[in-house]
Short mmCIF file of C-alpha atoms and ligand atoms in Angstrom, two decimals:
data_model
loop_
_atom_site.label_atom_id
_atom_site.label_comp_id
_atom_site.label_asym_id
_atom_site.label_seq_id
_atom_site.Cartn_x
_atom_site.Cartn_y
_atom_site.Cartn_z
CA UNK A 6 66.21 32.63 -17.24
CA UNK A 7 63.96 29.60 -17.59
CA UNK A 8 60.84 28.85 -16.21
CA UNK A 9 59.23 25.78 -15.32
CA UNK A 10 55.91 25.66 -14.96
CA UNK A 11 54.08 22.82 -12.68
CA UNK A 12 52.80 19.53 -14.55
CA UNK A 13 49.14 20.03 -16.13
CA UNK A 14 49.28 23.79 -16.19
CA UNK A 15 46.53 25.28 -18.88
CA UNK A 16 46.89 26.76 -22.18
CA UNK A 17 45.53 29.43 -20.60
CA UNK A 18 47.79 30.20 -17.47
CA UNK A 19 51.07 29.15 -20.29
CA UNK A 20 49.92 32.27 -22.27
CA UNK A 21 49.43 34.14 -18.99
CA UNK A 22 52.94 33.52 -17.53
CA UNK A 23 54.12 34.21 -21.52
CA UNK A 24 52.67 37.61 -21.54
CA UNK A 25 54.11 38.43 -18.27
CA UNK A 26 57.46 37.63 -19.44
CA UNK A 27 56.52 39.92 -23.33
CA UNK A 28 56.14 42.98 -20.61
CA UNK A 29 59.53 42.96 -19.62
CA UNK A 30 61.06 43.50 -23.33
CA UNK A 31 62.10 39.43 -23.76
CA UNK A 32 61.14 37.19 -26.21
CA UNK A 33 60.01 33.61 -25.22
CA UNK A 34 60.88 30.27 -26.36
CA UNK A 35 58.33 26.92 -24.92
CA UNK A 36 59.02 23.50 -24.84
CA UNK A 37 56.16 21.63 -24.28
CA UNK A 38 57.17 18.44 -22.89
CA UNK A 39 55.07 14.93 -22.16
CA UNK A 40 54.78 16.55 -17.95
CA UNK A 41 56.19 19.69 -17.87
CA UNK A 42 56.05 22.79 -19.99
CA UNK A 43 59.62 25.23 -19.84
CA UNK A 44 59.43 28.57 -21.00
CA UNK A 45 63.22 30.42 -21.75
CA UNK A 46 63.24 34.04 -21.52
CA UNK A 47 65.49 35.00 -24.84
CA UNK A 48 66.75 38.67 -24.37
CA UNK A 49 69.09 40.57 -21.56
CA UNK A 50 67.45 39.04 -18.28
CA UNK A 51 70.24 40.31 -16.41
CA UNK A 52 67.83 43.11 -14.90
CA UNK A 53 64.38 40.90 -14.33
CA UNK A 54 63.09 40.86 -11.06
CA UNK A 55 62.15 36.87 -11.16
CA UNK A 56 60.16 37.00 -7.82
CA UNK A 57 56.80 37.82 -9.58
CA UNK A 58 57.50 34.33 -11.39
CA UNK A 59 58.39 32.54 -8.32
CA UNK A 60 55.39 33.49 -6.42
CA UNK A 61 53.00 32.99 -9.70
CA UNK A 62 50.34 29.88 -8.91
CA UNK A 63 50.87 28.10 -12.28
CA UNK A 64 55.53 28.42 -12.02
CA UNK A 65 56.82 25.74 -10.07
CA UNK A 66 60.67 27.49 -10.39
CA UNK A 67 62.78 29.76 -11.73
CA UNK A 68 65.92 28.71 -12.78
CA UNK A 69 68.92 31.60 -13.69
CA UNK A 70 71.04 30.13 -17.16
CA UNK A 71 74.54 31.26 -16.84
CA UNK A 72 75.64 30.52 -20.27
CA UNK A 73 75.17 33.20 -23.29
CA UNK A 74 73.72 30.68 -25.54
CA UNK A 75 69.94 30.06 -24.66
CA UNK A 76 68.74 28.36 -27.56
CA UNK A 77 71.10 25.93 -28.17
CA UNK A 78 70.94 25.55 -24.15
CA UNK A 79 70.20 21.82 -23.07
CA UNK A 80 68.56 23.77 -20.35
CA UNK A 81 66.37 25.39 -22.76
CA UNK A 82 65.90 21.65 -24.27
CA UNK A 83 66.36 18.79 -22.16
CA UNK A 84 65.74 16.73 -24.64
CA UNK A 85 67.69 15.93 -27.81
CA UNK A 86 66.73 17.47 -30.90
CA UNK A 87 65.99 15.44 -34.22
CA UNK A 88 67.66 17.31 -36.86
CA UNK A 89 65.48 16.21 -40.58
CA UNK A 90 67.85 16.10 -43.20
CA UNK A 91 65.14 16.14 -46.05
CA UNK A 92 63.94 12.54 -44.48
CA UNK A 93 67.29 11.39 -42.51
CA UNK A 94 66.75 11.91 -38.99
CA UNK A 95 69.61 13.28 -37.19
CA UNK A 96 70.13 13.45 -34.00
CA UNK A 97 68.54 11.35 -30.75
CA UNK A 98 69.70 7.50 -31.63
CA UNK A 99 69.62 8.33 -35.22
CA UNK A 100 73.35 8.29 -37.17
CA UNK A 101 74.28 10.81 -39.81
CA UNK A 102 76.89 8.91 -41.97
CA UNK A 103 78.37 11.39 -44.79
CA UNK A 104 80.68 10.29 -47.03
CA UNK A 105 81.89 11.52 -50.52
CA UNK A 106 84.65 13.23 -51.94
CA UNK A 107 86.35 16.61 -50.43
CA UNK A 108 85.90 18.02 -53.52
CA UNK A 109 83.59 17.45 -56.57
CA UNK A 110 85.96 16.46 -59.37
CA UNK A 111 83.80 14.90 -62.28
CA UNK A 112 80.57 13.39 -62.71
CA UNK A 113 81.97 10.26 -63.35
CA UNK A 114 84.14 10.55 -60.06
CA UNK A 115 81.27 11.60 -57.27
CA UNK A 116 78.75 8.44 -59.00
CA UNK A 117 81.20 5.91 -58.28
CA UNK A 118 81.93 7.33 -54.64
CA UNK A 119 78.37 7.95 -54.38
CA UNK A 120 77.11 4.50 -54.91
CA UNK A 121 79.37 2.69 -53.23
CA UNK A 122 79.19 4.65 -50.00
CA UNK A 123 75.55 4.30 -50.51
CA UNK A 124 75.61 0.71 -50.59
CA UNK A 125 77.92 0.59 -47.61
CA UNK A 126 74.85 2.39 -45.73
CA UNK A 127 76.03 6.26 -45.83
CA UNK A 128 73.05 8.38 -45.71
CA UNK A 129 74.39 11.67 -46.93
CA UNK A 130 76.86 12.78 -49.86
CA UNK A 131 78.83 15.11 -49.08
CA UNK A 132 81.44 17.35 -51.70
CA UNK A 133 83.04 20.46 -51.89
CA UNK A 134 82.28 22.86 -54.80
CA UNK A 135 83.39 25.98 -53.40
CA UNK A 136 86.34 25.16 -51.92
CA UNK A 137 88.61 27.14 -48.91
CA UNK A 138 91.39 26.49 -49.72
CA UNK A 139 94.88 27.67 -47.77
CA UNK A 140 96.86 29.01 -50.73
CA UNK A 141 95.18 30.68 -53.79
CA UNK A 142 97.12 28.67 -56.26
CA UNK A 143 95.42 24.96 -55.19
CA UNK A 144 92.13 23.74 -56.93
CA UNK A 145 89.66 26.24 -55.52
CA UNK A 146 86.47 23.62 -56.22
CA UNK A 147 84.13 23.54 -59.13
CA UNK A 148 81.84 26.09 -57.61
CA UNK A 149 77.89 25.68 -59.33
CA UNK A 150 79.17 23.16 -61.74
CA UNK A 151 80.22 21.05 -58.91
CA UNK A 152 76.86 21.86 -57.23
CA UNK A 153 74.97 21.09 -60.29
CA UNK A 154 76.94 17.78 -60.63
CA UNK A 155 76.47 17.10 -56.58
CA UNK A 156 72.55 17.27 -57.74
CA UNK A 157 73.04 15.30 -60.64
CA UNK A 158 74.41 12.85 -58.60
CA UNK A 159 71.49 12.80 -55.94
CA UNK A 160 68.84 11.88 -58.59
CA UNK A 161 71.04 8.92 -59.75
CA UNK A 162 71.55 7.77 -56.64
CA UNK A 163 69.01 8.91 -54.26
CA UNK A 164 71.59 10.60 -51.57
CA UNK A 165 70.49 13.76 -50.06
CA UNK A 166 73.85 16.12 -50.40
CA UNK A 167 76.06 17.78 -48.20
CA UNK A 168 78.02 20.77 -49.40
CA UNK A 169 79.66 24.20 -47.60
CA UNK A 170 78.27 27.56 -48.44
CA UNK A 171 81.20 30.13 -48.21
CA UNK A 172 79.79 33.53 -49.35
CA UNK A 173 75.75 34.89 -48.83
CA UNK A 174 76.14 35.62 -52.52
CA UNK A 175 75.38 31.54 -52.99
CA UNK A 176 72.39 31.10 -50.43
CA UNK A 177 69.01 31.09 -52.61
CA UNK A 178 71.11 28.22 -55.07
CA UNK A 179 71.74 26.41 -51.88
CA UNK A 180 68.82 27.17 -50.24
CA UNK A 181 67.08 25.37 -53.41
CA UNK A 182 69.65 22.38 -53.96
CA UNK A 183 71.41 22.11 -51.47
CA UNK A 184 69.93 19.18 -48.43
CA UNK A 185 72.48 20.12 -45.39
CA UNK A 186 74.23 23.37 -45.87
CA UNK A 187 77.70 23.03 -44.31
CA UNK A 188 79.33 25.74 -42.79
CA UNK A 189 83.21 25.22 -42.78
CA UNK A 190 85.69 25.85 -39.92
CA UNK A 191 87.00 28.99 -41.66
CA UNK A 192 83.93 30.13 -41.63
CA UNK A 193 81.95 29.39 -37.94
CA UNK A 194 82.51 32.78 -37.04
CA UNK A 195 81.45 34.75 -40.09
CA UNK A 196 78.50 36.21 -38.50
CA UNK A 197 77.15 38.34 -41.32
CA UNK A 198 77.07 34.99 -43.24
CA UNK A 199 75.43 33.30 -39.72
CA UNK A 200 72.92 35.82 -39.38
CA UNK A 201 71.97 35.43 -42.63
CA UNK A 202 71.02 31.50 -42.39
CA UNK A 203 67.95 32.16 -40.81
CA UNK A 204 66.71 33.23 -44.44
CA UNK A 205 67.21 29.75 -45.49
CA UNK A 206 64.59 26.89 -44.68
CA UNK A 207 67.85 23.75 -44.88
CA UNK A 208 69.19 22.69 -41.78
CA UNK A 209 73.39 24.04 -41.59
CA UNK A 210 76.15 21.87 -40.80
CA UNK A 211 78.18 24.26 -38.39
CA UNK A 212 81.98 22.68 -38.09
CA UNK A 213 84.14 23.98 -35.08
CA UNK A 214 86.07 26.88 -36.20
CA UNK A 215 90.30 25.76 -35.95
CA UNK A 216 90.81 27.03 -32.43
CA UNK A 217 87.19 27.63 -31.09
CA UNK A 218 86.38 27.06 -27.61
CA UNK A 219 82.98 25.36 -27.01
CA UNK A 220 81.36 28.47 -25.80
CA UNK A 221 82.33 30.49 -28.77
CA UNK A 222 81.22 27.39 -31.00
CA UNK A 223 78.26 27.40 -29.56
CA UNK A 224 77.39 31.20 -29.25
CA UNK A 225 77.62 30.20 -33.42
CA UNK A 226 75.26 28.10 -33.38
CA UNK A 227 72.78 30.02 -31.05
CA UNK A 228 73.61 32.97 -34.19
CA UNK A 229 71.87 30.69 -36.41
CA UNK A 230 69.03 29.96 -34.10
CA UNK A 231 68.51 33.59 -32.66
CA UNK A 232 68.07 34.72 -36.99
CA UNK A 233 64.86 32.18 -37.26
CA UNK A 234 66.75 28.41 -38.23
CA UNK A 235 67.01 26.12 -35.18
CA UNK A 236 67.83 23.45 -37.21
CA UNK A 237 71.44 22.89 -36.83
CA UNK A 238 74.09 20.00 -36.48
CA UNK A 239 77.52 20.44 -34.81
CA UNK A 240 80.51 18.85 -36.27
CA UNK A 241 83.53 18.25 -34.56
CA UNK A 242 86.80 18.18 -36.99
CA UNK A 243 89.64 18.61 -34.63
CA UNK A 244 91.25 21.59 -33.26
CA UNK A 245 95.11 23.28 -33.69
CA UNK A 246 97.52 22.47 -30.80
CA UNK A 247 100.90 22.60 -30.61
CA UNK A 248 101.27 18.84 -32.61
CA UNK A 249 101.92 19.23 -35.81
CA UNK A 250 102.47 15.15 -36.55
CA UNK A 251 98.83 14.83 -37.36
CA UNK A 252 96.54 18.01 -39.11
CA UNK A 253 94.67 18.84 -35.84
CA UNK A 254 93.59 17.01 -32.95
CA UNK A 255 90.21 15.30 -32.52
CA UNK A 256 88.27 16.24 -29.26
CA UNK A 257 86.57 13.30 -28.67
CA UNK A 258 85.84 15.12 -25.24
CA UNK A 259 83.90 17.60 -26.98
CA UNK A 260 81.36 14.77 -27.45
CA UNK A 261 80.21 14.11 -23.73
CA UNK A 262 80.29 17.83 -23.29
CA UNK A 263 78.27 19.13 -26.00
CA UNK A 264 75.97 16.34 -24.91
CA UNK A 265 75.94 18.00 -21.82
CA UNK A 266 75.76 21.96 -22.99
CA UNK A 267 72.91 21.22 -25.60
CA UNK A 268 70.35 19.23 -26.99
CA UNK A 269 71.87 19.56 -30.81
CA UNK A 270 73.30 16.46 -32.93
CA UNK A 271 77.33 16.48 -32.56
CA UNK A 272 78.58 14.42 -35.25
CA UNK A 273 82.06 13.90 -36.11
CA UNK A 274 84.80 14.37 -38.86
CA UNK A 275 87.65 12.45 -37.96
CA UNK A 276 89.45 12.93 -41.80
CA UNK A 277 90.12 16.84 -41.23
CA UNK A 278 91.13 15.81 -37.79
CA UNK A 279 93.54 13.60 -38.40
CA UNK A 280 94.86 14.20 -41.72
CA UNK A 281 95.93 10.69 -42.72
CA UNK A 282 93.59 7.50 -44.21
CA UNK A 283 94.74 5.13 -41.62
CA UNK A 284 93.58 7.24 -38.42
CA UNK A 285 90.10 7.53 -39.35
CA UNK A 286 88.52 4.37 -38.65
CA UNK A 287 90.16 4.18 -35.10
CA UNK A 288 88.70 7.61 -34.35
CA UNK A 289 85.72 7.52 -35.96
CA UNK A 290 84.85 4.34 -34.08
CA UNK A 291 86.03 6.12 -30.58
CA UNK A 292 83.69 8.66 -32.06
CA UNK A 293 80.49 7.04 -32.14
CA UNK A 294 81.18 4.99 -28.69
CA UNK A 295 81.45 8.40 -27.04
CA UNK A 296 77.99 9.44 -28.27
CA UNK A 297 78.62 11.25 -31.38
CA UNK A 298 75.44 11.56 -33.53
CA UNK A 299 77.20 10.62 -36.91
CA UNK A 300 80.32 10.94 -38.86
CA UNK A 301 81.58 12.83 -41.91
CA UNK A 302 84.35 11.04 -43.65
CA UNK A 303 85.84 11.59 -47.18
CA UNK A 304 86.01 8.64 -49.38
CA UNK A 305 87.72 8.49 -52.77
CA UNK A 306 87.96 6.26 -55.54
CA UNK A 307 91.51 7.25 -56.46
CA UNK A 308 92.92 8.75 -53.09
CA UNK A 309 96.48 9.13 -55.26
CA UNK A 310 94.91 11.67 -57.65
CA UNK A 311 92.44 13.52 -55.45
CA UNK A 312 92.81 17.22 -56.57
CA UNK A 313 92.42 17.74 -52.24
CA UNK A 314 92.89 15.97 -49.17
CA UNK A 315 93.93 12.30 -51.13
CA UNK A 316 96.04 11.70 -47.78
CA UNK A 317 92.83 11.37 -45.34
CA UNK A 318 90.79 9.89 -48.32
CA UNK A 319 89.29 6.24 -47.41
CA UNK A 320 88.81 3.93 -50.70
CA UNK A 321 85.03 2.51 -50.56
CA UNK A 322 86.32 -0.75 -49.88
CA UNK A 323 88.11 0.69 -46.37
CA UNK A 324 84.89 3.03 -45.83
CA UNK A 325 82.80 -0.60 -46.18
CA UNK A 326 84.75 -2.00 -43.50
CA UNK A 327 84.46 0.81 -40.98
CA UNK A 328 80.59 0.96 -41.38
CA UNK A 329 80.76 -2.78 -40.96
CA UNK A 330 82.53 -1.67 -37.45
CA UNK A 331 80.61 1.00 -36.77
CA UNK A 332 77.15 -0.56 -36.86
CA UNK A 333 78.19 -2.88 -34.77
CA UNK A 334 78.98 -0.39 -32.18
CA UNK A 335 76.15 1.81 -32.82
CA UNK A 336 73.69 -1.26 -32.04
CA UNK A 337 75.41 -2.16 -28.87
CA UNK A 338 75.12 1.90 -27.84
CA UNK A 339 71.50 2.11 -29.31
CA UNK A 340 71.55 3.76 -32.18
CA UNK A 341 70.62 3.00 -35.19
CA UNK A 342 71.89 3.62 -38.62
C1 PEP B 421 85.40 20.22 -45.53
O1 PEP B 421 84.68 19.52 -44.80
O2 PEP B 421 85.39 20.15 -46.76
C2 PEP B 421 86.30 21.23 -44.91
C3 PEP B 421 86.92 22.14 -45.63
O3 PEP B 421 86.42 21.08 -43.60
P1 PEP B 421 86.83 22.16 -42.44
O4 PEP B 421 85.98 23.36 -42.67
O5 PEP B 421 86.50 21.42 -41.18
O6 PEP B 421 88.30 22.39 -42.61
MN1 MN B 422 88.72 18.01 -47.24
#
């Protein structure tokens, strides 16, 4: 249930209506915009009576929110949120552009990638240290030597990092070095390990889960949000269907319609989608003319040798060009980078 309250309403009659909603067992959430002030009504509304609201001198309606997610509701929200990536702005006309290896190989390996990704006008780093990884037998990641190399990196270079947390086990290291906390695919619904991310003050990366529907993607999300961290970033990666020529299949419709369902940044990762090098520049460019927020594409200096995912690896050189391309989109949409 959400309740708008007429333009100019008083401190005073917002904390009125706010009580009145407290008395019924539900917790509220206000959005004070430049006119009008919302109030959601967080808890089981299913029983409220909502003509004491409509009849109230300060409400000016009462509108019923079908969906289970109320947090991550656009309704909630109208407008978009501005996700702060410890100084890049995500989120409402502002790109995320990650780039960086899948996983964190060497010191040596993530610098190179690093700088020239950075110098192609990527934002973020992103690498894998603790890797999932289909089979037990590939490289599993570096775990906190690849983190501590991933921060190593950062100070060189000046890139705030990108990495996914698998296990609660890890969440005070990340919590301290880690800028964007990624939650993988594998992983979106793990909800001891969502619940738990309100305990950490970074904003989470939350990537659609391999055959997640956008209501179950998003009831993750509104996890994260209902345990105290509102700060989250959707990433589209591509989803299984019954193709098996490419790794999954990029829903560039789930763009417009997360858009549409909430006011979170939906950025897109159009190497896991695709699987191969030479699809990624075509659908990351699709990508961000459909509205997406951002991109997260792995580059790699030696695609040949990459210990994972060489196949859907761009070379800096290729990831240069596509930035070239997608700036020029991005202005002509505006947004900048
Ligand atoms: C990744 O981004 O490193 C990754 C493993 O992606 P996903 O969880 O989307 O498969
Ligand atoms: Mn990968």
């Amino acid at each position: 249930m959400i309740i708008v309250l007429k333009p100019r309403t008083t401190k005073e009659d917002i904390t009125r209506v706010e009580q009145m909603i407290k008395r019924r067992g539900l917790d509220t959430h206000i959005v004070e915009g430049q006119e009008v002030t919302i109030i959601g009504c967080i808890g089981d509304t299913t029983k409220i009576d909502s003509k004491p609201f409509e009849v109230d001198s300060s409400v000016d309606k009462v509108m019923h929110v079908q969906e289970p997610y109320k947090l991550a509701n656009r309704a909630f929200h109208p407008e978009d949120s501005i996700i702060d990536v410890s100084g890049v702005k995500v989120g409402g006309g502002n790109l995320a552009l990650i780039a960086g290896p899948c996983s964190v190989e060497s010191y040596d390996q993530v610098l190179e990638i690093a700088k020239a990704a950075k110098a192609s006008g990527a934002n973020l780093l992103r690498g894998g240290a603790f890797k999932p990884r289909t089979s037990p037998y590939s490289f599993q990641g570096l775990g906190l030597e690849g983190l501590n190399i991933l921060c190593e990196v950062k100070k060189a270079v000046g890139l705030p990092i990108v990495t996914e947390l698998m296990s609660p086990e890890h969440l005070d290291v990340f919590n301290e070095k880690v800028d964007l906390i990624q939650i993988g695919a594998r992983n979106m619904q793990n909800f001891d390990l969502l619940k738990q991310l309100g305990q950490v003050d970074r904003p989470i990366l939350l990537k659609r889960g391999l055959n997640a529907t956008y209501e179950e993607w998003m009831m993750s999300a509104e996890y994260i949000m209902a345990s105290g961290n509102e700060n989250v970033i959707l990433c589209e990666r591509g989803i299984r269907t019954f193709e098996t020529y490419t790794r999954n299949t990029l829903d560039l419709q789930s763009i417009p319609v997360l858009r549409k369902l909430t006011h979170l940044p939906v950025i897109v990762d159009p190497s896991h989608a695709g699987g191969k090098w030479w699809l990624v520049e075509s659908m990351a460019k699709a990508s961000i003319a459909a509205g997406a927020d951002g991109l997260m594409v792995e580059v790699h200096n030696a695609p040949e040798n990459a210990l994972c995912d060489g196949a859907q690896s761009l070379k800096p050189r290729k990831y240069d060009e596509l930035i070239k391309e997608v700036s020029q989109i991005a202005q002509v949409i505006g947004k900048s980078i």
